[in-house]
């Protein structure tokens, strides 16, 4: 079964081998969990490549991948169209990136505007976040949301399946990321090394099979 959001913090969760950082970083890591703020939203222009390569892999058994990275594109259509983009990650267990998006990036929807939102997320939302998405879409008819996910989270659970169906009936488009979608995220949301030519996206070996596997599962659920 998938153990995707397990609680124990693991130093390898961002794809970094242990013992890479010395000194300051080590001290920070030693802070007990309760010394940390309840949650902190890390937003940035682009996410580090090492996070992308680890967190977005569409593997079937995703141990250690217990963070959610959410890259978003918001097109606001009013007198003039405005597009904004960025990414969020959930730092601590108290708030998931999906919630953080509604609390900070889009705290209120102006009823006179239309919003087309696309998320590229490392895994599909948990039940609580799925319910929040459903509620938000029902309340805001001027909001269109498409969620592209790398993996399905706990899709075997009946409660999870019901939550995904509710999202769909509230108008949310849920899609599994294809190899081209991973490439899009790589080009638009991942930082490239300073001064180097932008590196081409290198698909991992089983990217296509895993996409097909999850696409079948999602089709069965919905």
PDB file of C-alpha atoms in Angstrom:
ATOM      1  CA  UNK A   1       0.000   0.000   0.000  1.00  0.00           C
ATOM      2  CA  UNK A   2       1.112   3.532  -0.434  1.00  0.00           C
ATOM      3  CA  UNK A   3       2.738   5.114   2.527  1.00  0.00           C
ATOM      4  CA  UNK A   4       2.848   8.583   1.160  1.00  0.00           C
ATOM      5  CA  UNK A   5       2.291  11.061   3.937  1.00  0.00           C
ATOM      6  CA  UNK A   6       3.838   9.209   6.832  1.00  0.00           C
ATOM      7  CA  UNK A   7       4.677  11.389   9.773  1.00  0.00           C
ATOM      8  CA  UNK A   8       8.239  10.596  10.683  1.00  0.00           C
ATOM      9  CA  UNK A   9      10.487  13.296   9.225  1.00  0.00           C
ATOM     10  CA  UNK A  10      13.074  11.790   6.949  1.00  0.00           C
ATOM     11  CA  UNK A  11      16.200  13.587   5.886  1.00  0.00           C
ATOM     12  CA  UNK A  12      16.006  11.978   2.504  1.00  0.00           C
ATOM     13  CA  UNK A  13      12.555  13.361   1.750  1.00  0.00           C
ATOM     14  CA  UNK A  14      13.817  15.925  -0.711  1.00  0.00           C
ATOM     15  CA  UNK A  15      16.038  13.460  -2.455  1.00  0.00           C
ATOM     16  CA  UNK A  16      19.169  14.589  -0.660  1.00  0.00           C
ATOM     17  CA  UNK A  17      21.374  11.921   0.797  1.00  0.00           C
ATOM     18  CA  UNK A  18      22.023  12.325   4.521  1.00  0.00           C
ATOM     19  CA  UNK A  19      25.202  13.991   5.713  1.00  0.00           C
ATOM     20  CA  UNK A  20      25.286  16.527   2.883  1.00  0.00           C
ATOM     21  CA  UNK A  21      24.877  19.578   5.066  1.00  0.00           C
ATOM     22  CA  UNK A  22      27.203  20.352   7.907  1.00  0.00           C
ATOM     23  CA  UNK A  23      27.196  23.004  10.589  1.00  0.00           C
ATOM     24  CA  UNK A  24      24.285  25.444  10.449  1.00  0.00           C
ATOM     25  CA  UNK A  25      21.918  23.170   8.597  1.00  0.00           C
ATOM     26  CA  UNK A  26      22.513  20.347  11.057  1.00  0.00           C
ATOM     27  CA  UNK A  27      21.653  22.649  13.948  1.00  0.00           C
ATOM     28  CA  UNK A  28      18.438  23.645  12.226  1.00  0.00           C
ATOM     29  CA  UNK A  29      17.523  20.018  11.624  1.00  0.00           C
ATOM     30  CA  UNK A  30      18.023  19.315  15.331  1.00  0.00           C
ATOM     31  CA  UNK A  31      15.218  21.730  16.264  1.00  0.00           C
ATOM     32  CA  UNK A  32      12.437  19.681  17.714  1.00  0.00           C
ATOM     33  CA  UNK A  33       9.294  19.656  15.660  1.00  0.00           C
ATOM     34  CA  UNK A  34       7.348  21.595  18.285  1.00  0.00           C
ATOM     35  CA  UNK A  35       9.826  24.488  18.059  1.00  0.00           C
ATOM     36  CA  UNK A  36       8.810  25.043  14.464  1.00  0.00           C
ATOM     37  CA  UNK A  37       5.965  27.377  13.591  1.00  0.00           C
ATOM     38  CA  UNK A  38       2.710  25.462  12.972  1.00  0.00           C
ATOM     39  CA  UNK A  39       3.271  25.826   9.269  1.00  0.00           C
ATOM     40  CA  UNK A  40       5.201  27.986   6.948  1.00  0.00           C
ATOM     41  CA  UNK A  41       4.381  28.362   3.311  1.00  0.00           C
ATOM     42  CA  UNK A  42       7.427  28.311   1.144  1.00  0.00           C
ATOM     43  CA  UNK A  43       6.623  30.102  -2.071  1.00  0.00           C
ATOM     44  CA  UNK A  44       9.226  30.781  -4.598  1.00  0.00           C
ATOM     45  CA  UNK A  45       9.741  31.579  -8.191  1.00  0.00           C
ATOM     46  CA  UNK A  46      11.113  28.144  -8.954  1.00  0.00           C
ATOM     47  CA  UNK A  47      11.690  24.966  -7.050  1.00  0.00           C
ATOM     48  CA  UNK A  48      15.101  23.258  -6.803  1.00  0.00           C
ATOM     49  CA  UNK A  49      15.647  20.534  -9.403  1.00  0.00           C
ATOM     50  CA  UNK A  50      16.509  17.950  -6.741  1.00  0.00           C
ATOM     51  CA  UNK A  51      13.051  18.388  -5.133  1.00  0.00           C
ATOM     52  CA  UNK A  52      11.348  18.060  -8.483  1.00  0.00           C
ATOM     53  CA  UNK A  53      13.220  14.894  -9.458  1.00  0.00           C
ATOM     54  CA  UNK A  54      12.335  13.226  -6.176  1.00  0.00           C
ATOM     55  CA  UNK A  55       8.887  14.532  -5.291  1.00  0.00           C
ATOM     56  CA  UNK A  56       7.291  14.535  -8.734  1.00  0.00           C
ATOM     57  CA  UNK A  57       8.339  11.006  -9.735  1.00  0.00           C
ATOM     58  CA  UNK A  58       5.183   9.156 -10.616  1.00  0.00           C
ATOM     59  CA  UNK A  59       6.288   5.997  -8.820  1.00  0.00           C
ATOM     60  CA  UNK A  60       3.804   3.426  -7.644  1.00  0.00           C
ATOM     61  CA  UNK A  61       5.133   3.066  -4.112  1.00  0.00           C
ATOM     62  CA  UNK A  62       6.225   6.467  -3.006  1.00  0.00           C
ATOM     63  CA  UNK A  63       7.974   6.012   0.325  1.00  0.00           C
ATOM     64  CA  UNK A  64       9.526   9.117   1.828  1.00  0.00           C
ATOM     65  CA  UNK A  65       7.533  11.402  -0.439  1.00  0.00           C
ATOM     66  CA  UNK A  66       5.515  12.992   2.290  1.00  0.00           C
ATOM     67  CA  UNK A  67       5.434  16.587   1.121  1.00  0.00           C
ATOM     68  CA  UNK A  68       3.199  18.119  -1.474  1.00  0.00           C
ATOM     69  CA  UNK A  69       4.587  20.486  -4.063  1.00  0.00           C
ATOM     70  CA  UNK A  70       1.999  22.538  -5.873  1.00  0.00           C
ATOM     71  CA  UNK A  71       2.870  24.609  -8.941  1.00  0.00           C
ATOM     72  CA  UNK A  72       0.091  26.912 -10.033  1.00  0.00           C
ATOM     73  CA  UNK A  73      -0.929  29.078 -12.961  1.00  0.00           C
ATOM     74  CA  UNK A  74      -3.777  31.511 -12.278  1.00  0.00           C
ATOM     75  CA  UNK A  75      -5.375  33.365 -15.183  1.00  0.00           C
ATOM     76  CA  UNK A  76      -7.674  36.103 -13.974  1.00  0.00           C
ATOM     77  CA  UNK A  77     -10.049  37.409 -16.606  1.00  0.00           C
ATOM     78  CA  UNK A  78     -11.501  40.839 -15.962  1.00  0.00           C
ATOM     79  CA  UNK A  79     -11.108  44.042 -17.978  1.00  0.00           C
ATOM     80  CA  UNK A  80      -7.681  42.729 -18.772  1.00  0.00           C
ATOM     81  CA  UNK A  81      -6.315  39.235 -18.260  1.00  0.00           C
ATOM     82  CA  UNK A  82      -3.588  38.733 -15.699  1.00  0.00           C
ATOM     83  CA  UNK A  83      -1.596  35.527 -15.333  1.00  0.00           C
ATOM     84  CA  UNK A  84       0.370  34.712 -12.223  1.00  0.00           C
ATOM     85  CA  UNK A  85       2.348  31.600 -11.403  1.00  0.00           C
ATOM     86  CA  UNK A  86       4.425  30.199  -8.601  1.00  0.00           C
ATOM     87  CA  UNK A  87       4.713  27.205  -6.340  1.00  0.00           C
ATOM     88  CA  UNK A  88       3.878  26.199  -2.795  1.00  0.00           C
ATOM     89  CA  UNK A  89       5.086  23.356  -0.652  1.00  0.00           C
ATOM     90  CA  UNK A  90       3.766  22.249   2.682  1.00  0.00           C
ATOM     91  CA  UNK A  91       6.527  22.552   5.224  1.00  0.00           C
ATOM     92  CA  UNK A  92       4.981  21.104   8.348  1.00  0.00           C
ATOM     93  CA  UNK A  93       2.088  18.802   8.975  1.00  0.00           C
ATOM     94  CA  UNK A  94      -0.437  21.512   9.914  1.00  0.00           C
ATOM     95  CA  UNK A  95      -1.368  22.763   6.465  1.00  0.00           C
ATOM     96  CA  UNK A  96      -1.220  21.156   3.089  1.00  0.00           C
ATOM     97  CA  UNK A  97      -0.252  23.118   0.010  1.00  0.00           C
ATOM     98  CA  UNK A  98      -3.800  22.867  -1.396  1.00  0.00           C
ATOM     99  CA  UNK A  99      -5.212  24.626   1.701  1.00  0.00           C
ATOM    100  CA  UNK A 100      -2.392  27.143   1.647  1.00  0.00           C
ATOM    101  CA  UNK A 101      -3.293  28.046  -1.930  1.00  0.00           C
ATOM    102  CA  UNK A 102      -6.831  29.024  -0.949  1.00  0.00           C
ATOM    103  CA  UNK A 103      -5.685  30.767   2.227  1.00  0.00           C
ATOM    104  CA  UNK A 104      -2.883  32.847   0.743  1.00  0.00           C
ATOM    105  CA  UNK A 105      -2.771  32.895  -3.060  1.00  0.00           C
ATOM    106  CA  UNK A 106      -6.487  33.157  -3.631  1.00  0.00           C
ATOM    107  CA  UNK A 107      -8.059  34.129  -0.305  1.00  0.00           C
ATOM    108  CA  UNK A 108     -11.084  35.681  -1.997  1.00  0.00           C
ATOM    109  CA  UNK A 109     -12.567  35.385  -5.437  1.00  0.00           C
ATOM    110  CA  UNK A 110     -13.960  38.648  -6.780  1.00  0.00           C
ATOM    111  CA  UNK A 111     -17.352  37.740  -8.169  1.00  0.00           C
ATOM    112  CA  UNK A 112     -16.855  40.074 -11.137  1.00  0.00           C
ATOM    113  CA  UNK A 113     -13.774  38.163 -12.326  1.00  0.00           C
ATOM    114  CA  UNK A 114     -13.281  34.713 -13.794  1.00  0.00           C
ATOM    115  CA  UNK A 115     -10.438  32.536 -12.647  1.00  0.00           C
ATOM    116  CA  UNK A 116      -8.890  29.722 -14.643  1.00  0.00           C
ATOM    117  CA  UNK A 117      -6.548  27.860 -12.356  1.00  0.00           C
ATOM    118  CA  UNK A 118      -4.235  24.989 -13.185  1.00  0.00           C
ATOM    119  CA  UNK A 119      -2.298  23.121 -10.523  1.00  0.00           C
ATOM    120  CA  UNK A 120       0.555  20.721 -11.165  1.00  0.00           C
ATOM    121  CA  UNK A 121       0.808  18.716  -7.968  1.00  0.00           C
ATOM    122  CA  UNK A 122       3.163  15.912  -6.989  1.00  0.00           C
ATOM    123  CA  UNK A 123       0.246  13.823  -5.667  1.00  0.00           C
ATOM    124  CA  UNK A 124      -3.540  14.050  -5.526  1.00  0.00           C
ATOM    125  CA  UNK A 125      -5.096  15.737  -2.473  1.00  0.00           C
ATOM    126  CA  UNK A 126      -5.926  14.029   0.820  1.00  0.00           C
ATOM    127  CA  UNK A 127      -9.596  13.705   1.813  1.00  0.00           C
ATOM    128  CA  UNK A 128      -9.655  16.960   3.827  1.00  0.00           C
ATOM    129  CA  UNK A 129      -8.088  18.989   1.017  1.00  0.00           C
ATOM    130  CA  UNK A 130     -10.361  17.350  -1.564  1.00  0.00           C
ATOM    131  CA  UNK A 131     -13.402  18.377   0.511  1.00  0.00           C
ATOM    132  CA  UNK A 132     -12.100  21.938   0.771  1.00  0.00           C
ATOM    133  CA  UNK A 133     -11.623  22.062  -3.023  1.00  0.00           C
ATOM    134  CA  UNK A 134     -15.176  20.784  -3.563  1.00  0.00           C
ATOM    135  CA  UNK A 135     -16.615  23.398  -1.170  1.00  0.00           C
ATOM    136  CA  UNK A 136     -14.620  26.232  -2.740  1.00  0.00           C
ATOM    137  CA  UNK A 137     -15.755  25.321  -6.250  1.00  0.00           C
ATOM    138  CA  UNK A 138     -19.400  25.061  -5.187  1.00  0.00           C
ATOM    139  CA  UNK A 139     -19.214  28.502  -3.564  1.00  0.00           C
ATOM    140  CA  UNK A 140     -17.388  30.203  -6.437  1.00  0.00           C
ATOM    141  CA  UNK A 141     -19.015  29.511  -9.752  1.00  0.00           C
ATOM    142  CA  UNK A 142     -16.520  31.833 -11.462  1.00  0.00           C
ATOM    143  CA  UNK A 143     -13.647  29.522 -10.562  1.00  0.00           C
ATOM    144  CA  UNK A 144     -12.379  26.832 -12.960  1.00  0.00           C
ATOM    145  CA  UNK A 145      -9.841  24.418 -11.519  1.00  0.00           C
ATOM    146  CA  UNK A 146      -7.795  21.799 -13.343  1.00  0.00           C
ATOM    147  CA  UNK A 147      -5.506  19.637 -11.219  1.00  0.00           C
ATOM    148  CA  UNK A 148      -2.712  17.717 -12.894  1.00  0.00           C
ATOM    149  CA  UNK A 149      -1.275  15.133 -10.496  1.00  0.00           C
ATOM    150  CA  UNK A 150       1.866  13.021 -10.678  1.00  0.00           C
ATOM    151  CA  UNK A 151       0.519  10.247  -8.451  1.00  0.00           C
ATOM    152  CA  UNK A 152      -2.753   9.251  -6.824  1.00  0.00           C
ATOM    153  CA  UNK A 153      -2.692   9.415  -3.040  1.00  0.00           C
ATOM    154  CA  UNK A 154      -4.320   6.531  -1.135  1.00  0.00           C
ATOM    155  CA  UNK A 155      -6.624   5.867  -4.080  1.00  0.00           C
ATOM    156  CA  UNK A 156      -7.604   2.429  -2.781  1.00  0.00           C
ATOM    157  CA  UNK A 157      -9.450   3.962   0.202  1.00  0.00           C
ATOM    158  CA  UNK A 158     -13.235   4.217  -0.360  1.00  0.00           C
ATOM    159  CA  UNK A 159     -13.324   7.568   1.481  1.00  0.00           C
ATOM    160  CA  UNK A 160     -10.661   8.950  -0.854  1.00  0.00           C
ATOM    161  CA  UNK A 161     -12.485   7.694  -3.939  1.00  0.00           C
ATOM    162  CA  UNK A 162     -15.706   9.361  -2.776  1.00  0.00           C
ATOM    163  CA  UNK A 163     -13.844  12.657  -2.162  1.00  0.00           C
ATOM    164  CA  UNK A 164     -12.357  12.576  -5.691  1.00  0.00           C
ATOM    165  CA  UNK A 165     -15.803  11.906  -7.195  1.00  0.00           C
ATOM    166  CA  UNK A 166     -17.215  14.890  -5.274  1.00  0.00           C
ATOM    167  CA  UNK A 167     -14.456  17.099  -6.658  1.00  0.00           C
ATOM    168  CA  UNK A 168     -15.350  15.977 -10.149  1.00  0.00           C
ATOM    169  CA  UNK A 169     -19.047  16.671  -9.657  1.00  0.00           C
ATOM    170  CA  UNK A 170     -18.183  20.153  -8.322  1.00  0.00           C
ATOM    171  CA  UNK A 171     -16.536  20.809 -11.707  1.00  0.00           C
ATOM    172  CA  UNK A 172     -12.894  20.095 -10.887  1.00  0.00           C
ATOM    173  CA  UNK A 173     -10.948  18.546 -13.753  1.00  0.00           C
ATOM    174  CA  UNK A 174      -8.558  15.946 -12.392  1.00  0.00           C
ATOM    175  CA  UNK A 175      -5.873  14.609 -14.735  1.00  0.00           C
ATOM    176  CA  UNK A 176      -2.774  12.452 -14.379  1.00  0.00           C
ATOM    177  CA  UNK A 177       0.392  14.201 -15.562  1.00  0.00           C
ATOM    178  CA  UNK A 178       1.697  12.896 -18.876  1.00  0.00           C
ATOM    179  CA  UNK A 179       5.413  12.976 -19.702  1.00  0.00           C
ATOM    180  CA  UNK A 180       4.786  16.321 -21.518  1.00  0.00           C
ATOM    181  CA  UNK A 181       3.262  17.787 -18.354  1.00  0.00           C
ATOM    182  CA  UNK A 182       6.336  16.877 -16.315  1.00  0.00           C
ATOM    183  CA  UNK A 183       8.398  18.539 -18.996  1.00  0.00           C
ATOM    184  CA  UNK A 184       6.222  21.668 -18.786  1.00  0.00           C
ATOM    185  CA  UNK A 185       6.780  21.860 -15.015  1.00  0.00           C
ATOM    186  CA  UNK A 186      10.508  21.300 -15.528  1.00  0.00           C
ATOM    187  CA  UNK A 187      10.712  24.196 -17.992  1.00  0.00           C
ATOM    188  CA  UNK A 188       8.437  26.602 -16.140  1.00  0.00           C
ATOM    189  CA  UNK A 189       8.800  25.894 -12.438  1.00  0.00           C
ATOM    190  CA  UNK A 190      12.182  24.318 -11.801  1.00  0.00           C
ATOM    191  CA  UNK A 191      15.275  26.421 -11.281  1.00  0.00           C
ATOM    192  CA  UNK A 192      18.139  25.923 -13.690  1.00  0.00           C
ATOM    193  CA  UNK A 193      21.741  26.224 -12.525  1.00  0.00           C
ATOM    194  CA  UNK A 194      23.191  29.717 -12.713  1.00  0.00           C
ATOM    195  CA  UNK A 195      24.928  30.520 -15.952  1.00  0.00           C
ATOM    196  CA  UNK A 196      24.229  27.150 -17.525  1.00  0.00           C
ATOM    197  CA  UNK A 197      22.169  26.522 -20.592  1.00  0.00           C
ATOM    198  CA  UNK A 198      18.737  25.314 -19.542  1.00  0.00           C
ATOM    199  CA  UNK A 199      19.006  21.555 -19.236  1.00  0.00           C
ATOM    200  CA  UNK A 200      16.523  19.509 -21.200  1.00  0.00           C
ATOM    201  CA  UNK A 201      14.040  17.458 -19.213  1.00  0.00           C
ATOM    202  CA  UNK A 202      15.183  13.850 -18.911  1.00  0.00           C
ATOM    203  CA  UNK A 203      12.217  11.520 -18.449  1.00  0.00           C
ATOM    204  CA  UNK A 204      12.773   8.656 -16.010  1.00  0.00           C
ATOM    205  CA  UNK A 205      12.631   5.111 -17.243  1.00  0.00           C
ATOM    206  CA  UNK A 206       9.070   4.135 -16.268  1.00  0.00           C
ATOM    207  CA  UNK A 207       7.413   7.543 -16.678  1.00  0.00           C
ATOM    208  CA  UNK A 208       5.034   6.437 -19.447  1.00  0.00           C
ATOM    209  CA  UNK A 209       3.977   3.110 -17.841  1.00  0.00           C
ATOM    210  CA  UNK A 210       3.374   4.824 -14.502  1.00  0.00           C
ATOM    211  CA  UNK A 211       1.285   7.499 -16.195  1.00  0.00           C
ATOM    212  CA  UNK A 212      -0.829   4.789 -17.859  1.00  0.00           C
ATOM    213  CA  UNK A 213      -1.145   2.862 -14.587  1.00  0.00           C
ATOM    214  CA  UNK A 214      -2.472   5.894 -12.707  1.00  0.00           C
ATOM    215  CA  UNK A 215      -4.662   6.999 -15.593  1.00  0.00           C
ATOM    216  CA  UNK A 216      -6.413   3.620 -15.572  1.00  0.00           C
ATOM    217  CA  UNK A 217      -6.913   3.792 -11.812  1.00  0.00           C
ATOM    218  CA  UNK A 218      -8.336   7.310 -12.012  1.00  0.00           C
ATOM    219  CA  UNK A 219     -10.709   6.331 -14.819  1.00  0.00           C
ATOM    220  CA  UNK A 220     -11.978   3.419 -12.675  1.00  0.00           C
ATOM    221  CA  UNK A 221     -12.561   5.737  -9.703  1.00  0.00           C
ATOM    222  CA  UNK A 222     -14.292   8.515 -11.601  1.00  0.00           C
TER     223      UNK A 222
END
